[in-house]
Short mmCIF file of C-alpha atoms in Angstrom, two decimals:
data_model
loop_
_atom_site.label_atom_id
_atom_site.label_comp_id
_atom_site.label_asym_id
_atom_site.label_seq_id
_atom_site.Cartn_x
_atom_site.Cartn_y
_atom_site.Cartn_z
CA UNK E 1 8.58 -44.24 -48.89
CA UNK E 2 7.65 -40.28 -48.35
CA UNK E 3 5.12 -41.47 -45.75
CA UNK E 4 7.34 -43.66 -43.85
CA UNK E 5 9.80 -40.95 -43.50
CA UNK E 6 7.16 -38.56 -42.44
CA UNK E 7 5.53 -41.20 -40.32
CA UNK E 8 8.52 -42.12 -38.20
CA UNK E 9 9.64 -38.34 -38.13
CA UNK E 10 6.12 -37.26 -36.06
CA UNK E 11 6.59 -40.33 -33.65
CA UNK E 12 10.38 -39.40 -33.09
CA UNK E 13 9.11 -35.55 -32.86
CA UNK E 14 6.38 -36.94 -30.44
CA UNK E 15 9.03 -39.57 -28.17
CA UNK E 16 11.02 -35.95 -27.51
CA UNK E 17 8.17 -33.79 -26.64
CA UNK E 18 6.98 -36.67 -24.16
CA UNK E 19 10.43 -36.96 -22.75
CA UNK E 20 11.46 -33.33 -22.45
CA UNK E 21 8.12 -32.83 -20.47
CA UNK E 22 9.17 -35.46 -18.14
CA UNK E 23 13.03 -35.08 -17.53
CA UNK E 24 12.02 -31.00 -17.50
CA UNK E 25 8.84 -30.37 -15.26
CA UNK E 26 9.20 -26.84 -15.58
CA UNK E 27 8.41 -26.93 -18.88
CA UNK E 28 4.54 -28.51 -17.73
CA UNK E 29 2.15 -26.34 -17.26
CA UNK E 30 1.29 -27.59 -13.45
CA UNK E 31 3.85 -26.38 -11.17
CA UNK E 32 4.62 -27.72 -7.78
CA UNK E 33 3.30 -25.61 -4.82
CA UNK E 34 6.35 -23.37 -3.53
CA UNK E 35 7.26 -24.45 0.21
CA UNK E 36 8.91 -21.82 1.78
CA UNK E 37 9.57 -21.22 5.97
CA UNK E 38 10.16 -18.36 8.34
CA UNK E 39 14.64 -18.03 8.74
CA UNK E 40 16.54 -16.15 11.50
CA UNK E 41 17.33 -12.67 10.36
CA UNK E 42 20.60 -12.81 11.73
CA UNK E 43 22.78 -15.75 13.20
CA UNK E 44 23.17 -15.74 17.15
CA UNK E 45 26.74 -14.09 16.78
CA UNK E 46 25.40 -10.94 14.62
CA UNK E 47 22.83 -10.32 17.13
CA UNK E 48 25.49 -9.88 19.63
CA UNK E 49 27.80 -7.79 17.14
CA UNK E 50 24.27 -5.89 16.08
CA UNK E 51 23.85 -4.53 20.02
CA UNK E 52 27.40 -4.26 20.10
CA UNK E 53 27.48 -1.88 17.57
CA UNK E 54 24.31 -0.14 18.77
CA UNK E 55 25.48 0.12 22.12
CA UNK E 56 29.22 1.72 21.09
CA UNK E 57 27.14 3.84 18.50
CA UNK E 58 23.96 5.33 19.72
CA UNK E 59 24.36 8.16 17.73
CA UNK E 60 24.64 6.08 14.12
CA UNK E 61 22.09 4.11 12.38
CA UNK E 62 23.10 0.41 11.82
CA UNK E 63 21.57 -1.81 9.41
CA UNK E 64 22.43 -5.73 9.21
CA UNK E 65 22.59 -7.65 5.72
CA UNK E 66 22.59 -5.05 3.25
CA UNK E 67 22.84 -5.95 -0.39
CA UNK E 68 25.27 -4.61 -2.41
CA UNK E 69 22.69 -3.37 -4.98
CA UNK E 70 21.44 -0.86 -2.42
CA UNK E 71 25.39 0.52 -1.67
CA UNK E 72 26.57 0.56 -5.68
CA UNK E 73 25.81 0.39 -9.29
CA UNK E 74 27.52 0.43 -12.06
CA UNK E 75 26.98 0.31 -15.67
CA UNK E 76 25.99 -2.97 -17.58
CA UNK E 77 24.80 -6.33 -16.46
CA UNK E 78 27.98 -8.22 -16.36
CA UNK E 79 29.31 -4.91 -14.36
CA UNK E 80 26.15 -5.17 -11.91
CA UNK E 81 26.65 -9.57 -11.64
CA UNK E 82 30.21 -9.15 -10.00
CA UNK E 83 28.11 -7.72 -7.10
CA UNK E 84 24.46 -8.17 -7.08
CA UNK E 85 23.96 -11.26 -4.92
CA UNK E 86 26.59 -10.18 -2.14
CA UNK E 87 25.70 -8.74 0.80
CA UNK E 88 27.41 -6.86 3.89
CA UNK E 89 26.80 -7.83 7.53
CA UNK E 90 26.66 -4.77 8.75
CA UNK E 91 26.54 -0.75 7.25
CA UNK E 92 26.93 1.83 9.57
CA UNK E 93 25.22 5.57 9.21
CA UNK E 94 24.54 9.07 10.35
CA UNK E 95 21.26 9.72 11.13
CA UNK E 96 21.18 11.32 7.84
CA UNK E 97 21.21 8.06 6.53
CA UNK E 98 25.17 8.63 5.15
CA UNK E 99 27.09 5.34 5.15
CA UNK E 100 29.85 5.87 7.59
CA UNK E 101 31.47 2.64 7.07
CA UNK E 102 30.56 -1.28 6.04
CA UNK E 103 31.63 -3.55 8.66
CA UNK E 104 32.21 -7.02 8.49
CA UNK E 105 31.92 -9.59 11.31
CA UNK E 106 34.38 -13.21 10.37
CA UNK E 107 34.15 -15.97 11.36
CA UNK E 108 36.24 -19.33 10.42
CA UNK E 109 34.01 -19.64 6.94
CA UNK E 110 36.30 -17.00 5.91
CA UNK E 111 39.60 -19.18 6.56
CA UNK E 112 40.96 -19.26 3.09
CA UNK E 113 38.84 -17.26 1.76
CA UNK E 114 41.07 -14.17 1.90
CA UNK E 115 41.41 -12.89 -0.79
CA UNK E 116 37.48 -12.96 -2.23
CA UNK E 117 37.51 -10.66 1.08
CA UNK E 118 39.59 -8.39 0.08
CA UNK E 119 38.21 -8.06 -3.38
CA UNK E 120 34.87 -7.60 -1.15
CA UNK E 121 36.63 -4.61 0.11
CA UNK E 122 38.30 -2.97 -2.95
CA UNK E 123 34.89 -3.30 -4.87
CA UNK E 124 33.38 -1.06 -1.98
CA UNK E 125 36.76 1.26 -1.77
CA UNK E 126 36.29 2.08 -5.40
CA UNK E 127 32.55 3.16 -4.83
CA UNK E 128 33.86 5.26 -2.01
CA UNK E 129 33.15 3.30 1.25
CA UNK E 130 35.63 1.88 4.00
CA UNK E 131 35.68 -1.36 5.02
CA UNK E 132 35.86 -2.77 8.88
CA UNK E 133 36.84 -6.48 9.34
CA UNK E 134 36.81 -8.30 12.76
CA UNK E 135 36.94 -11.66 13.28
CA UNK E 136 35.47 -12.09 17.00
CA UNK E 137 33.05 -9.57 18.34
CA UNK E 138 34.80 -6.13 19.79
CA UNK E 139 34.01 -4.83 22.79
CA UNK E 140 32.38 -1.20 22.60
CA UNK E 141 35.53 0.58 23.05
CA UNK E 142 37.29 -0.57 20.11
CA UNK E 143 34.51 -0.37 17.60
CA UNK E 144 34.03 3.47 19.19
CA UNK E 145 37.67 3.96 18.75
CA UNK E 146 38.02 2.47 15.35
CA UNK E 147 34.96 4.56 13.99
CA UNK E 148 36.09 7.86 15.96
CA UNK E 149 39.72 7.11 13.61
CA UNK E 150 38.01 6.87 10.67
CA UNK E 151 35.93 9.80 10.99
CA UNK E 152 39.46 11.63 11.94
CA UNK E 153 41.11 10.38 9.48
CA UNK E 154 38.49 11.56 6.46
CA UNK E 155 38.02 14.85 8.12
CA UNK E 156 41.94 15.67 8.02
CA UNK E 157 41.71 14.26 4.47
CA UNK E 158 39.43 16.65 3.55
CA UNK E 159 41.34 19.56 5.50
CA UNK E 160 44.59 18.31 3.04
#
C-alpha cells in the first residue's frame, strides 16, 4: 500500500514538473533568441518642439526623454517605484548642467489624463523643479518669454 502511495506520488510530482516546464518556458533552460529593432528617438512632433526649444534657447542645454531616476531619488523601493519608469520630454539647463525647468510637450493622449499630470508635476515641485506644459508646439517667443518669467520670478524669490 506504502509503495502505491509513493508510486503514484513521483508520477504526480513528475506530470507537474513536465507541465510547469511547458506552460512556463522561462523556467527551461533554452531561451528564445531576443529580437530587438532600431526605434525613433523622438516622435516627429518632439523633433520640432526639440529645435524649437534650441532655437528660443541657445544659451541652455536641452535634453529630450529624461528619466525620472536621473532628476530624483528618494528613500526606499516603494518610494523610488512611484517614479522610476516615468520619464520627461524635455529638461532644460544652464550650461552648468543646472535644470532650469522640465517641460512637457501634450498631446491628445493626455485628454483625461489630467490629473496623473499634475501628480507628474507635484512629484517634481517637491524635488525642487518647475514644470512647463504645452499642448501644441510654441513659437520661440513664448517659450523665451515663459523661461525669461521663471528665471524672474526665482531670482525675486530669492531677493524676498
Amino acid at each position: 500500500m506504502l509503495t502505491s502511495f509513493l508510486q503514484f506520488f513521483v508520477i504526480i510530482l513528475a506530470i507537474v514538473l513536465v507541465v510547469s516546464t511547458v506552460i512556463n518556458p522561462k523556467s527551461s533552460s533554452s531561451k528564445s533568441p531576443l529580437t530587438l529593432s532600431k526605434k525613433q528617438l523622438l516622435t516627429n512632433r518632439e523633433q520640432q518642439m526639440f529645435s524649437v526649444l534650441s532655437s528660443a534657447l541657445p544659451e541652455c542645454v536641452v535634453l529630450a526623454q529624461v528619466s525620472f531616476s536621473a532628476l530624483v531619488t528618494a528613500e526606499g523601493w516603494q518610494s523610488r517605484n512611484r517614479f522610476n519608469r516615468k520619464v520627461a520630454d524635455f529638461v532644460l539647463c544652464s550650461k552648468q548642467m543646472n535644470v532650469i525647468a522640465v517641460i512637457e510637450l501634450d498631446d491628445r493622449s493626455h485628454i483625461g489624463r489630467e490629473l496623473l499630470d499634475r501628480e507628474r508635476d507635484a512629484m517634481l515641485k517637491q524635488a525642487g523643479y518647475t514644470t512647463i506644459r504645452y499642448h501644441s508646439i510654441p513659437p520661440t517667443e513664448i517659450i523665451r518669454r515663459d523661461i525669461e518669467n521663471l528665471l524672474m520670478a526665482e531670482y525675486n524669490a530669492r531677493r524676498a
